[in-house]
């Protein structure tokens, strides 16, 4: 079956411009390889990933719905703060009334046990709550990585998680905790 590539690219550009994720169906592409099994075993089908969202497109994405977890990172604290404000406002309009904020100043001595406990505890006043983790250094350490990966799995309709980090270097961007958040929610590059 023939596909109009020009029309597909135009549609993809519109979706990305509106802040949507770009997904490319590669099932037909895989069939073109002689060694289809080898192609899948090497994991090449995972090469196409979600795109990071920029703050300018965040509002359009929030209008379509709220993701369970947000990672907001970047070198501009003002831009990251404005993006976090947009997420918080959208959450408040959807019934998230309680908010807990945790500051992680050092990777080795962060309040990771408190964060983990807060994620598992039930709220006394609200069914929907926001758990915000501020990570200025962008490196949570081994314990923090584990907690952040678990938070990505715990976040959902009653628990919104916002992680605000400084600039993430290439090693941090490829770390398991960033990938877990990116797969479960939205990564805003401020």
Short mmCIF file of N, CA and C in Angstrom, two decimals:
data_model
loop_
_atom_site.label_atom_id
_atom_site.label_comp_id
_atom_site.label_asym_id
_atom_site.label_seq_id
_atom_site.Cartn_x
_atom_site.Cartn_y
_atom_site.Cartn_z
N UNK A 1 0.83 -1.17 0.00
CA UNK A 1 0.00 0.00 0.00
C UNK A 1 0.88 1.24 0.00
N UNK A 2 0.60 2.15 -0.91
CA UNK A 2 1.43 3.34 -1.08
C UNK A 2 1.05 4.41 -0.07
N UNK A 3 2.05 5.16 0.39
CA UNK A 3 1.85 6.23 1.34
C UNK A 3 2.35 7.53 0.73
N UNK A 4 1.55 8.59 0.83
CA UNK A 4 1.98 9.90 0.35
C UNK A 4 2.93 10.48 1.40
N UNK A 5 4.24 10.41 1.11
CA UNK A 5 5.25 10.81 2.08
C UNK A 5 5.14 12.30 2.39
N UNK A 6 4.88 13.12 1.39
CA UNK A 6 4.75 14.56 1.62
C UNK A 6 3.63 14.88 2.59
N UNK A 7 2.49 14.22 2.41
CA UNK A 7 1.34 14.44 3.29
C UNK A 7 1.64 13.94 4.71
N UNK A 8 2.32 12.82 4.81
CA UNK A 8 2.67 12.27 6.12
C UNK A 8 3.64 13.21 6.85
N UNK A 9 4.63 13.75 6.14
CA UNK A 9 5.58 14.68 6.76
C UNK A 9 4.90 15.96 7.20
N UNK A 10 3.97 16.46 6.38
CA UNK A 10 3.24 17.68 6.76
C UNK A 10 2.42 17.44 8.02
N UNK A 11 1.78 16.30 8.11
CA UNK A 11 1.00 15.94 9.30
C UNK A 11 1.92 15.82 10.52
N UNK A 12 3.08 15.21 10.34
CA UNK A 12 4.03 15.04 11.45
C UNK A 12 4.53 16.40 11.92
N UNK A 13 4.83 17.31 10.98
CA UNK A 13 5.28 18.65 11.39
C UNK A 13 4.20 19.38 12.17
N UNK A 14 2.94 19.25 11.77
CA UNK A 14 1.84 19.90 12.49
C UNK A 14 1.72 19.33 13.90
N UNK A 15 1.82 18.02 14.04
CA UNK A 15 1.71 17.40 15.35
C UNK A 15 2.84 17.84 16.27
N UNK A 16 4.06 17.90 15.76
CA UNK A 16 5.19 18.32 16.57
C UNK A 16 5.05 19.80 16.92
N UNK A 17 4.58 20.62 15.99
CA UNK A 17 4.40 22.05 16.26
C UNK A 17 3.36 22.28 17.36
N UNK A 18 2.39 21.39 17.47
CA UNK A 18 1.37 21.51 18.51
C UNK A 18 1.81 20.89 19.82
N UNK A 19 3.04 20.37 19.88
CA UNK A 19 3.55 19.81 21.12
C UNK A 19 3.26 18.34 21.28
N UNK A 20 2.74 17.70 20.26
CA UNK A 20 2.45 16.27 20.36
C UNK A 20 3.71 15.47 20.11
N UNK A 21 3.69 14.22 20.54
CA UNK A 21 4.81 13.33 20.28
C UNK A 21 4.77 12.89 18.83
N UNK A 22 5.93 12.66 18.27
CA UNK A 22 6.04 12.19 16.90
C UNK A 22 6.31 10.70 16.94
N UNK A 23 5.38 9.94 16.42
CA UNK A 23 5.57 8.50 16.35
C UNK A 23 5.64 8.13 14.87
N UNK A 24 6.60 7.31 14.54
CA UNK A 24 6.75 6.86 13.16
C UNK A 24 6.56 5.36 13.15
N UNK A 25 5.62 4.92 12.36
CA UNK A 25 5.37 3.49 12.26
C UNK A 25 6.51 2.87 11.47
N UNK A 26 7.23 1.97 12.09
CA UNK A 26 8.38 1.39 11.39
C UNK A 26 8.17 -0.09 11.09
N UNK A 27 6.97 -0.58 11.28
CA UNK A 27 6.71 -1.98 11.02
C UNK A 27 7.01 -2.32 9.57
N UNK A 28 6.58 -1.45 8.64
CA UNK A 28 6.84 -1.71 7.23
C UNK A 28 8.33 -1.62 6.92
N UNK A 29 9.04 -0.74 7.61
CA UNK A 29 10.47 -0.59 7.39
C UNK A 29 11.19 -1.87 7.79
N UNK A 30 10.78 -2.46 8.92
CA UNK A 30 11.45 -3.68 9.38
C UNK A 30 11.29 -4.81 8.38
N UNK A 31 10.20 -4.85 7.67
CA UNK A 31 9.99 -5.92 6.70
C UNK A 31 10.96 -5.83 5.53
N UNK A 32 11.53 -4.66 5.32
CA UNK A 32 12.46 -4.48 4.21
C UNK A 32 13.82 -5.08 4.50
N UNK A 33 14.11 -5.36 5.76
CA UNK A 33 15.40 -5.93 6.10
C UNK A 33 15.35 -7.44 5.92
N UNK A 34 16.41 -8.00 5.35
CA UNK A 34 16.46 -9.44 5.11
C UNK A 34 16.49 -10.21 6.42
N UNK A 35 17.20 -9.69 7.39
CA UNK A 35 17.32 -10.38 8.69
C UNK A 35 16.44 -9.66 9.71
N UNK A 36 15.13 -9.79 9.55
CA UNK A 36 14.17 -9.10 10.41
C UNK A 36 14.39 -9.44 11.88
N UNK A 37 14.63 -10.73 12.18
CA UNK A 37 14.83 -11.14 13.57
C UNK A 37 16.08 -10.48 14.15
N UNK A 38 17.14 -10.41 13.37
CA UNK A 38 18.37 -9.78 13.85
C UNK A 38 18.14 -8.29 14.08
N UNK A 39 17.34 -7.66 13.24
CA UNK A 39 17.01 -6.25 13.39
C UNK A 39 16.32 -6.01 14.73
N UNK A 40 15.35 -6.86 15.06
CA UNK A 40 14.63 -6.72 16.33
C UNK A 40 15.51 -7.08 17.51
N UNK A 41 16.33 -8.12 17.38
CA UNK A 41 17.17 -8.53 18.50
C UNK A 41 18.18 -7.46 18.88
N UNK A 42 18.66 -6.72 17.92
CA UNK A 42 19.62 -5.67 18.22
C UNK A 42 18.93 -4.43 18.80
N UNK A 43 17.62 -4.39 18.78
CA UNK A 43 16.90 -3.26 19.36
C UNK A 43 16.84 -2.04 18.48
N UNK A 44 17.08 -2.18 17.17
CA UNK A 44 17.06 -1.02 16.29
C UNK A 44 15.67 -0.41 16.19
N UNK A 45 14.64 -1.18 16.46
CA UNK A 45 13.28 -0.64 16.39
C UNK A 45 13.04 0.36 17.51
N UNK A 46 13.91 0.41 18.51
CA UNK A 46 13.76 1.37 19.61
C UNK A 46 14.46 2.69 19.31
N UNK A 47 15.09 2.81 18.15
CA UNK A 47 15.87 4.01 17.85
C UNK A 47 14.99 5.26 17.80
N UNK A 48 13.76 5.14 17.38
CA UNK A 48 12.88 6.29 17.24
C UNK A 48 12.19 6.50 18.58
N UNK A 49 12.45 7.68 19.17
CA UNK A 49 11.96 7.95 20.51
C UNK A 49 11.07 9.18 20.51
N UNK A 50 10.50 9.43 21.67
CA UNK A 50 9.66 10.61 21.85
C UNK A 50 10.53 11.86 21.80
N UNK A 51 9.94 12.94 21.40
CA UNK A 51 10.65 14.20 21.33
C UNK A 51 10.45 14.98 22.63
N UNK A 52 11.45 15.73 23.03
CA UNK A 52 11.31 16.60 24.19
C UNK A 52 10.36 17.74 23.84
N UNK A 53 9.65 18.21 24.84
CA UNK A 53 8.74 19.32 24.66
C UNK A 53 9.46 20.59 25.08
N UNK A 54 9.21 21.67 24.39
CA UNK A 54 9.76 22.96 24.78
C UNK A 54 8.67 23.75 25.51
N UNK A 55 9.04 24.70 26.37
CA UNK A 55 8.04 25.43 27.15
C UNK A 55 6.96 26.10 26.29
N UNK A 56 7.31 26.53 25.10
CA UNK A 56 6.34 27.21 24.24
C UNK A 56 5.20 26.27 23.82
N UNK A 57 5.45 24.98 23.78
CA UNK A 57 4.44 24.01 23.35
C UNK A 57 3.76 23.32 24.53
N UNK A 58 4.22 23.61 25.73
CA UNK A 58 3.70 22.92 26.91
C UNK A 58 2.22 23.23 27.15
N UNK A 59 1.83 24.48 26.98
CA UNK A 59 0.44 24.86 27.25
C UNK A 59 -0.53 24.10 26.35
N UNK A 60 -0.17 23.94 25.08
CA UNK A 60 -1.02 23.18 24.16
C UNK A 60 -1.12 21.72 24.59
N UNK A 61 -0.02 21.15 25.05
CA UNK A 61 -0.04 19.77 25.53
C UNK A 61 -0.88 19.62 26.79
N UNK A 62 -0.79 20.60 27.69
CA UNK A 62 -1.59 20.55 28.92
C UNK A 62 -3.07 20.70 28.64
N UNK A 63 -3.43 21.42 27.59
CA UNK A 63 -4.83 21.57 27.23
C UNK A 63 -5.43 20.23 26.79
N UNK A 64 -4.59 19.36 26.21
CA UNK A 64 -5.07 18.04 25.77
C UNK A 64 -5.17 17.05 26.93
N UNK A 65 -4.44 17.30 28.01
CA UNK A 65 -4.48 16.38 29.14
C UNK A 65 -3.23 16.49 29.98
N UNK A 66 -3.31 15.93 31.15
CA UNK A 66 -2.23 16.00 32.11
C UNK A 66 -1.50 14.66 32.13
N UNK A 67 -0.19 14.70 31.97
CA UNK A 67 0.62 13.48 32.06
C UNK A 67 0.82 13.15 33.54
N UNK A 68 1.14 11.92 33.88
CA UNK A 68 1.31 11.56 35.29
C UNK A 68 2.60 12.11 35.90
N UNK A 69 3.63 12.36 35.07
CA UNK A 69 4.91 12.84 35.59
C UNK A 69 5.55 13.79 34.58
N UNK A 70 6.19 14.84 35.10
CA UNK A 70 6.87 15.82 34.26
C UNK A 70 8.30 15.98 34.74
N UNK A 71 9.23 16.01 33.81
CA UNK A 71 10.61 16.37 34.08
C UNK A 71 10.84 17.70 33.38
N UNK A 72 11.17 18.72 34.17
CA UNK A 72 11.44 20.04 33.62
C UNK A 72 12.91 20.33 33.90
N UNK A 73 13.70 20.44 32.85
CA UNK A 73 15.13 20.65 33.02
C UNK A 73 15.61 21.77 32.10
N UNK A 74 16.71 22.39 32.50
CA UNK A 74 17.28 23.42 31.65
C UNK A 74 18.16 24.37 32.42
N UNK A 75 18.88 25.17 31.67
CA UNK A 75 19.83 26.09 32.30
C UNK A 75 19.18 27.41 32.70
N UNK A 76 17.97 27.68 32.26
CA UNK A 76 17.28 28.92 32.59
C UNK A 76 16.26 28.67 33.71
N UNK A 77 16.58 29.04 34.94
CA UNK A 77 15.66 28.80 36.06
C UNK A 77 14.31 29.50 35.89
N UNK A 78 14.31 30.69 35.30
CA UNK A 78 13.05 31.41 35.11
C UNK A 78 12.13 30.66 34.16
N UNK A 79 12.68 30.18 33.05
CA UNK A 79 11.89 29.44 32.07
C UNK A 79 11.39 28.13 32.67
N UNK A 80 12.24 27.44 33.43
CA UNK A 80 11.82 26.19 34.08
C UNK A 80 10.73 26.48 35.10
N UNK A 81 10.86 27.57 35.85
CA UNK A 81 9.84 27.94 36.83
C UNK A 81 8.50 28.25 36.18
N UNK A 82 8.54 28.95 35.05
CA UNK A 82 7.30 29.26 34.33
C UNK A 82 6.64 27.99 33.80
N UNK A 83 7.45 27.05 33.31
CA UNK A 83 6.89 25.78 32.84
C UNK A 83 6.26 25.01 33.99
N UNK A 84 6.93 25.00 35.15
CA UNK A 84 6.37 24.33 36.32
C UNK A 84 5.07 25.00 36.77
N UNK A 85 5.01 26.34 36.68
CA UNK A 85 3.78 27.06 37.02
C UNK A 85 2.63 26.65 36.12
N UNK A 86 2.91 26.47 34.83
CA UNK A 86 1.87 26.02 33.89
C UNK A 86 1.34 24.64 34.27
N UNK A 87 2.26 23.73 34.61
CA UNK A 87 1.85 22.37 34.99
C UNK A 87 1.02 22.42 36.28
N UNK A 88 1.48 23.20 37.26
CA UNK A 88 0.74 23.30 38.53
C UNK A 88 -0.65 23.89 38.32
N UNK A 89 -0.76 24.92 37.49
CA UNK A 89 -2.07 25.55 37.21
C UNK A 89 -3.01 24.55 36.53
N UNK A 90 -2.49 23.80 35.57
CA UNK A 90 -3.32 22.80 34.90
C UNK A 90 -3.75 21.73 35.88
N UNK A 91 -2.86 21.35 36.80
CA UNK A 91 -3.20 20.34 37.80
C UNK A 91 -4.27 20.86 38.76
N UNK A 92 -4.12 22.11 39.20
CA UNK A 92 -5.14 22.68 40.10
C UNK A 92 -6.50 22.71 39.44
N UNK A 93 -6.55 23.03 38.16
CA UNK A 93 -7.83 23.08 37.45
C UNK A 93 -8.46 21.70 37.30
N UNK A 94 -7.66 20.66 37.49
CA UNK A 94 -8.17 19.28 37.40
C UNK A 94 -8.32 18.63 38.77
N UNK A 95 -8.28 19.44 39.83
CA UNK A 95 -8.58 18.92 41.16
C UNK A 95 -7.40 18.55 42.03
N UNK A 96 -6.18 18.82 41.60
CA UNK A 96 -5.01 18.56 42.43
C UNK A 96 -4.84 19.74 43.38
N UNK A 97 -5.20 19.55 44.64
CA UNK A 97 -5.21 20.65 45.59
C UNK A 97 -4.07 20.61 46.60
N UNK A 98 -3.50 19.47 46.83
CA UNK A 98 -2.42 19.34 47.81
C UNK A 98 -1.09 19.22 47.09
N UNK A 99 -0.06 19.88 47.66
CA UNK A 99 1.25 19.88 47.02
C UNK A 99 2.34 19.74 48.08
N UNK A 100 3.26 18.81 47.84
CA UNK A 100 4.44 18.64 48.70
C UNK A 100 5.67 18.90 47.86
N UNK A 101 6.59 19.71 48.40
CA UNK A 101 7.80 20.08 47.68
C UNK A 101 9.02 19.58 48.46
N UNK A 102 9.93 18.94 47.75
CA UNK A 102 11.17 18.43 48.34
C UNK A 102 12.36 19.01 47.59
N UNK A 103 13.36 19.49 48.34
CA UNK A 103 14.58 20.04 47.76
C UNK A 103 15.72 19.05 47.97
N UNK A 104 16.38 18.69 46.89
CA UNK A 104 17.52 17.78 46.96
C UNK A 104 18.75 18.61 46.63
N UNK A 105 19.53 18.94 47.65
CA UNK A 105 20.70 19.78 47.42
C UNK A 105 21.93 18.98 47.08
N UNK A 106 22.07 17.80 47.69
CA UNK A 106 23.22 16.94 47.40
C UNK A 106 22.71 15.56 47.02
N UNK A 107 23.36 14.95 46.07
CA UNK A 107 22.93 13.64 45.60
C UNK A 107 23.04 12.58 46.68
N UNK A 108 24.04 12.70 47.55
CA UNK A 108 24.25 11.65 48.55
C UNK A 108 23.37 11.81 49.78
N UNK A 109 22.93 13.02 50.09
CA UNK A 109 22.17 13.20 51.32
C UNK A 109 20.78 13.72 51.13
N UNK A 110 20.17 13.43 50.01
CA UNK A 110 18.83 13.95 49.75
C UNK A 110 17.77 13.28 50.60
N UNK A 111 16.61 13.89 50.66
CA UNK A 111 15.51 13.33 51.46
C UNK A 111 14.75 12.24 50.71
N UNK A 112 15.48 11.28 50.14
CA UNK A 112 14.85 10.28 49.28
C UNK A 112 13.87 9.39 50.03
N UNK A 113 14.16 9.07 51.29
CA UNK A 113 13.22 8.25 52.07
C UNK A 113 11.91 9.00 52.28
N UNK A 114 12.01 10.30 52.56
CA UNK A 114 10.81 11.12 52.75
C UNK A 114 10.00 11.21 51.45
N UNK A 115 10.69 11.37 50.35
CA UNK A 115 10.01 11.46 49.05
C UNK A 115 9.29 10.14 48.75
N UNK A 116 9.98 9.04 48.97
CA UNK A 116 9.39 7.73 48.73
C UNK A 116 8.17 7.50 49.62
N UNK A 117 8.28 7.88 50.89
CA UNK A 117 7.15 7.74 51.82
C UNK A 117 5.98 8.62 51.41
N UNK A 118 6.28 9.84 51.00
CA UNK A 118 5.21 10.75 50.58
C UNK A 118 4.46 10.21 49.36
N UNK A 119 5.19 9.58 48.46
CA UNK A 119 4.55 9.03 47.26
C UNK A 119 3.61 7.88 47.62
N UNK A 120 3.94 7.13 48.65
CA UNK A 120 3.13 5.98 49.04
C UNK A 120 2.02 6.32 50.05
N UNK A 121 2.11 7.47 50.68
CA UNK A 121 1.12 7.80 51.71
C UNK A 121 -0.16 8.34 51.09
N UNK A 122 -1.23 8.18 51.81
CA UNK A 122 -2.52 8.69 51.37
C UNK A 122 -2.72 10.09 51.91
N UNK A 123 -3.42 10.91 51.17
CA UNK A 123 -3.67 12.27 51.59
C UNK A 123 -4.88 12.32 52.52
N UNK A 124 -4.80 13.17 53.51
CA UNK A 124 -5.94 13.35 54.42
C UNK A 124 -6.96 14.33 53.88
N UNK A 125 -6.51 15.26 53.05
CA UNK A 125 -7.38 16.35 52.63
C UNK A 125 -7.80 16.29 51.16
N UNK A 126 -7.05 15.64 50.34
CA UNK A 126 -7.33 15.66 48.91
C UNK A 126 -7.06 14.29 48.29
N UNK A 127 -7.87 13.93 47.33
CA UNK A 127 -7.65 12.66 46.64
C UNK A 127 -6.51 12.79 45.62
N UNK A 128 -6.34 14.01 45.08
CA UNK A 128 -5.33 14.24 44.07
C UNK A 128 -4.27 15.19 44.61
N UNK A 129 -3.00 14.78 44.50
CA UNK A 129 -1.94 15.61 45.05
C UNK A 129 -0.74 15.66 44.12
N UNK A 130 0.06 16.71 44.32
CA UNK A 130 1.26 16.95 43.53
C UNK A 130 2.47 16.70 44.41
N UNK A 131 3.40 15.94 43.90
CA UNK A 131 4.68 15.70 44.56
C UNK A 131 5.75 16.34 43.69
N UNK A 132 6.41 17.35 44.23
CA UNK A 132 7.39 18.11 43.46
C UNK A 132 8.78 17.88 44.04
N UNK A 133 9.71 17.50 43.17
CA UNK A 133 11.09 17.26 43.58
C UNK A 133 11.97 18.24 42.83
N UNK A 134 12.70 19.05 43.59
CA UNK A 134 13.61 20.03 42.98
C UNK A 134 15.04 19.51 43.11
N UNK A 135 15.65 19.36 41.96
CA UNK A 135 16.97 18.74 41.86
C UNK A 135 17.90 19.67 41.07
N UNK A 136 18.39 20.75 41.72
CA UNK A 136 19.16 21.75 40.97
C UNK A 136 20.42 21.20 40.31
N UNK A 137 21.09 20.24 40.93
CA UNK A 137 22.32 19.70 40.36
C UNK A 137 22.09 18.76 39.19
N UNK A 138 20.90 18.19 39.09
CA UNK A 138 20.60 17.27 37.99
C UNK A 138 21.15 15.87 38.16
N UNK A 139 21.79 15.58 39.30
CA UNK A 139 22.34 14.24 39.53
C UNK A 139 21.85 13.76 40.90
N UNK A 140 20.91 12.83 40.89
CA UNK A 140 20.30 12.39 42.15
C UNK A 140 21.10 11.36 42.94
N UNK A 141 22.14 10.79 42.38
CA UNK A 141 22.88 9.72 43.06
C UNK A 141 22.15 8.40 42.90
N UNK A 142 22.75 7.33 43.40
CA UNK A 142 22.19 5.98 43.20
C UNK A 142 20.83 5.81 43.87
N UNK A 143 20.71 6.25 45.11
CA UNK A 143 19.42 6.13 45.82
C UNK A 143 18.35 6.97 45.14
N UNK A 144 18.71 8.18 44.76
CA UNK A 144 17.77 9.07 44.10
C UNK A 144 17.31 8.54 42.75
N UNK A 145 18.23 7.94 42.00
CA UNK A 145 17.85 7.35 40.71
C UNK A 145 16.80 6.28 40.91
N UNK A 146 17.01 5.43 41.92
CA UNK A 146 16.06 4.36 42.19
C UNK A 146 14.69 4.92 42.56
N UNK A 147 14.67 5.92 43.44
CA UNK A 147 13.40 6.52 43.87
C UNK A 147 12.70 7.20 42.70
N UNK A 148 13.46 7.93 41.87
CA UNK A 148 12.84 8.60 40.73
C UNK A 148 12.28 7.61 39.72
N UNK A 149 12.96 6.50 39.50
CA UNK A 149 12.42 5.46 38.61
C UNK A 149 11.12 4.90 39.17
N UNK A 150 11.08 4.68 40.48
CA UNK A 150 9.85 4.17 41.10
C UNK A 150 8.74 5.20 41.06
N UNK A 151 9.08 6.48 41.23
CA UNK A 151 8.07 7.53 41.13
C UNK A 151 7.43 7.57 39.75
N UNK A 152 8.23 7.30 38.72
CA UNK A 152 7.70 7.27 37.36
C UNK A 152 6.62 6.20 37.23
N UNK A 153 6.78 5.10 37.95
CA UNK A 153 5.78 4.03 37.92
C UNK A 153 4.59 4.29 38.83
N UNK A 154 4.80 5.05 39.91
CA UNK A 154 3.72 5.33 40.86
C UNK A 154 2.80 6.47 40.42
N UNK A 155 3.33 7.39 39.64
CA UNK A 155 2.55 8.55 39.21
C UNK A 155 1.34 8.10 38.41
N UNK A 156 0.24 8.80 38.62
CA UNK A 156 -0.99 8.43 37.92
C UNK A 156 -2.08 9.44 38.16
N UNK A 157 -3.34 9.02 38.05
CA UNK A 157 -4.46 9.95 38.14
C UNK A 157 -4.58 10.67 39.49
N UNK A 158 -4.06 10.07 40.56
CA UNK A 158 -4.18 10.69 41.88
C UNK A 158 -2.86 11.26 42.39
N UNK A 159 -1.76 10.98 41.71
CA UNK A 159 -0.45 11.47 42.11
C UNK A 159 0.27 12.03 40.89
N UNK A 160 0.43 13.34 40.87
CA UNK A 160 1.18 14.01 39.81
C UNK A 160 2.58 14.30 40.35
N UNK A 161 3.60 13.90 39.61
CA UNK A 161 4.98 14.13 40.03
C UNK A 161 5.62 15.13 39.07
N UNK A 162 6.25 16.15 39.66
CA UNK A 162 6.99 17.14 38.88
C UNK A 162 8.43 17.14 39.38
N UNK A 163 9.36 16.86 38.50
CA UNK A 163 10.79 16.89 38.84
C UNK A 163 11.39 18.08 38.10
N UNK A 164 11.94 19.02 38.87
CA UNK A 164 12.55 20.21 38.29
C UNK A 164 14.06 20.10 38.51
N UNK A 165 14.78 20.01 37.41
CA UNK A 165 16.24 19.82 37.48
C UNK A 165 16.95 20.94 36.74
N UNK A 166 18.21 21.11 37.06
CA UNK A 166 19.03 22.05 36.31
C UNK A 166 19.36 21.45 34.95
N UNK A 167 20.36 22.00 34.32
CA UNK A 167 20.80 21.49 33.02
C UNK A 167 21.28 20.05 33.17
N UNK A 168 20.80 19.17 32.30
CA UNK A 168 21.21 17.76 32.33
C UNK A 168 22.25 17.53 31.24
N UNK A 169 23.42 17.06 31.64
CA UNK A 169 24.45 16.75 30.64
C UNK A 169 24.07 15.48 29.90
N UNK A 170 24.86 15.12 28.91
CA UNK A 170 24.50 13.98 28.05
C UNK A 170 24.44 12.67 28.83
N UNK A 171 25.28 12.52 29.86
CA UNK A 171 25.23 11.30 30.67
C UNK A 171 23.95 11.23 31.47
N UNK A 172 23.54 12.34 32.05
CA UNK A 172 22.30 12.37 32.82
C UNK A 172 21.10 12.12 31.91
N UNK A 173 21.13 12.67 30.70
CA UNK A 173 20.02 12.48 29.77
C UNK A 173 19.83 11.02 29.38
N UNK A 174 20.89 10.24 29.41
CA UNK A 174 20.81 8.82 29.06
C UNK A 174 20.63 7.93 30.28
N UNK A 175 20.55 8.51 31.46
CA UNK A 175 20.42 7.72 32.69
C UNK A 175 19.04 7.07 32.78
N UNK A 176 18.97 6.03 33.58
CA UNK A 176 17.73 5.25 33.70
C UNK A 176 16.59 6.08 34.27
N UNK A 177 16.87 6.98 35.21
CA UNK A 177 15.78 7.75 35.82
C UNK A 177 15.18 8.73 34.82
N UNK A 178 16.02 9.36 33.98
CA UNK A 178 15.50 10.28 32.97
C UNK A 178 14.70 9.51 31.93
N UNK A 179 15.20 8.36 31.51
CA UNK A 179 14.49 7.56 30.52
C UNK A 179 13.15 7.06 31.06
N UNK A 180 13.11 6.68 32.34
CA UNK A 180 11.86 6.22 32.95
C UNK A 180 10.83 7.33 32.98
N UNK A 181 11.26 8.53 33.35
CA UNK A 181 10.33 9.67 33.38
C UNK A 181 9.88 10.02 31.97
N UNK A 182 10.81 10.01 31.02
CA UNK A 182 10.48 10.33 29.63
C UNK A 182 9.46 9.35 29.06
N UNK A 183 9.59 8.08 29.40
CA UNK A 183 8.65 7.08 28.89
C UNK A 183 7.28 7.18 29.56
N UNK A 184 7.26 7.53 30.85
CA UNK A 184 6.00 7.56 31.60
C UNK A 184 5.28 8.90 31.47
N UNK A 185 5.99 9.96 31.11
CA UNK A 185 5.37 11.28 31.11
C UNK A 185 5.91 12.20 30.06
N UNK A 186 6.21 13.44 30.47
CA UNK A 186 6.64 14.49 29.54
C UNK A 186 7.94 15.10 30.05
N UNK A 187 8.89 15.27 29.14
CA UNK A 187 10.15 15.92 29.46
C UNK A 187 10.15 17.29 28.79
N UNK A 188 10.17 18.35 29.61
CA UNK A 188 10.18 19.71 29.11
C UNK A 188 11.61 20.22 29.19
N UNK A 189 12.17 20.57 28.06
CA UNK A 189 13.53 21.11 27.99
C UNK A 189 13.43 22.63 28.01
N UNK A 190 13.65 23.23 29.18
CA UNK A 190 13.51 24.68 29.34
C UNK A 190 14.81 25.42 29.02
#
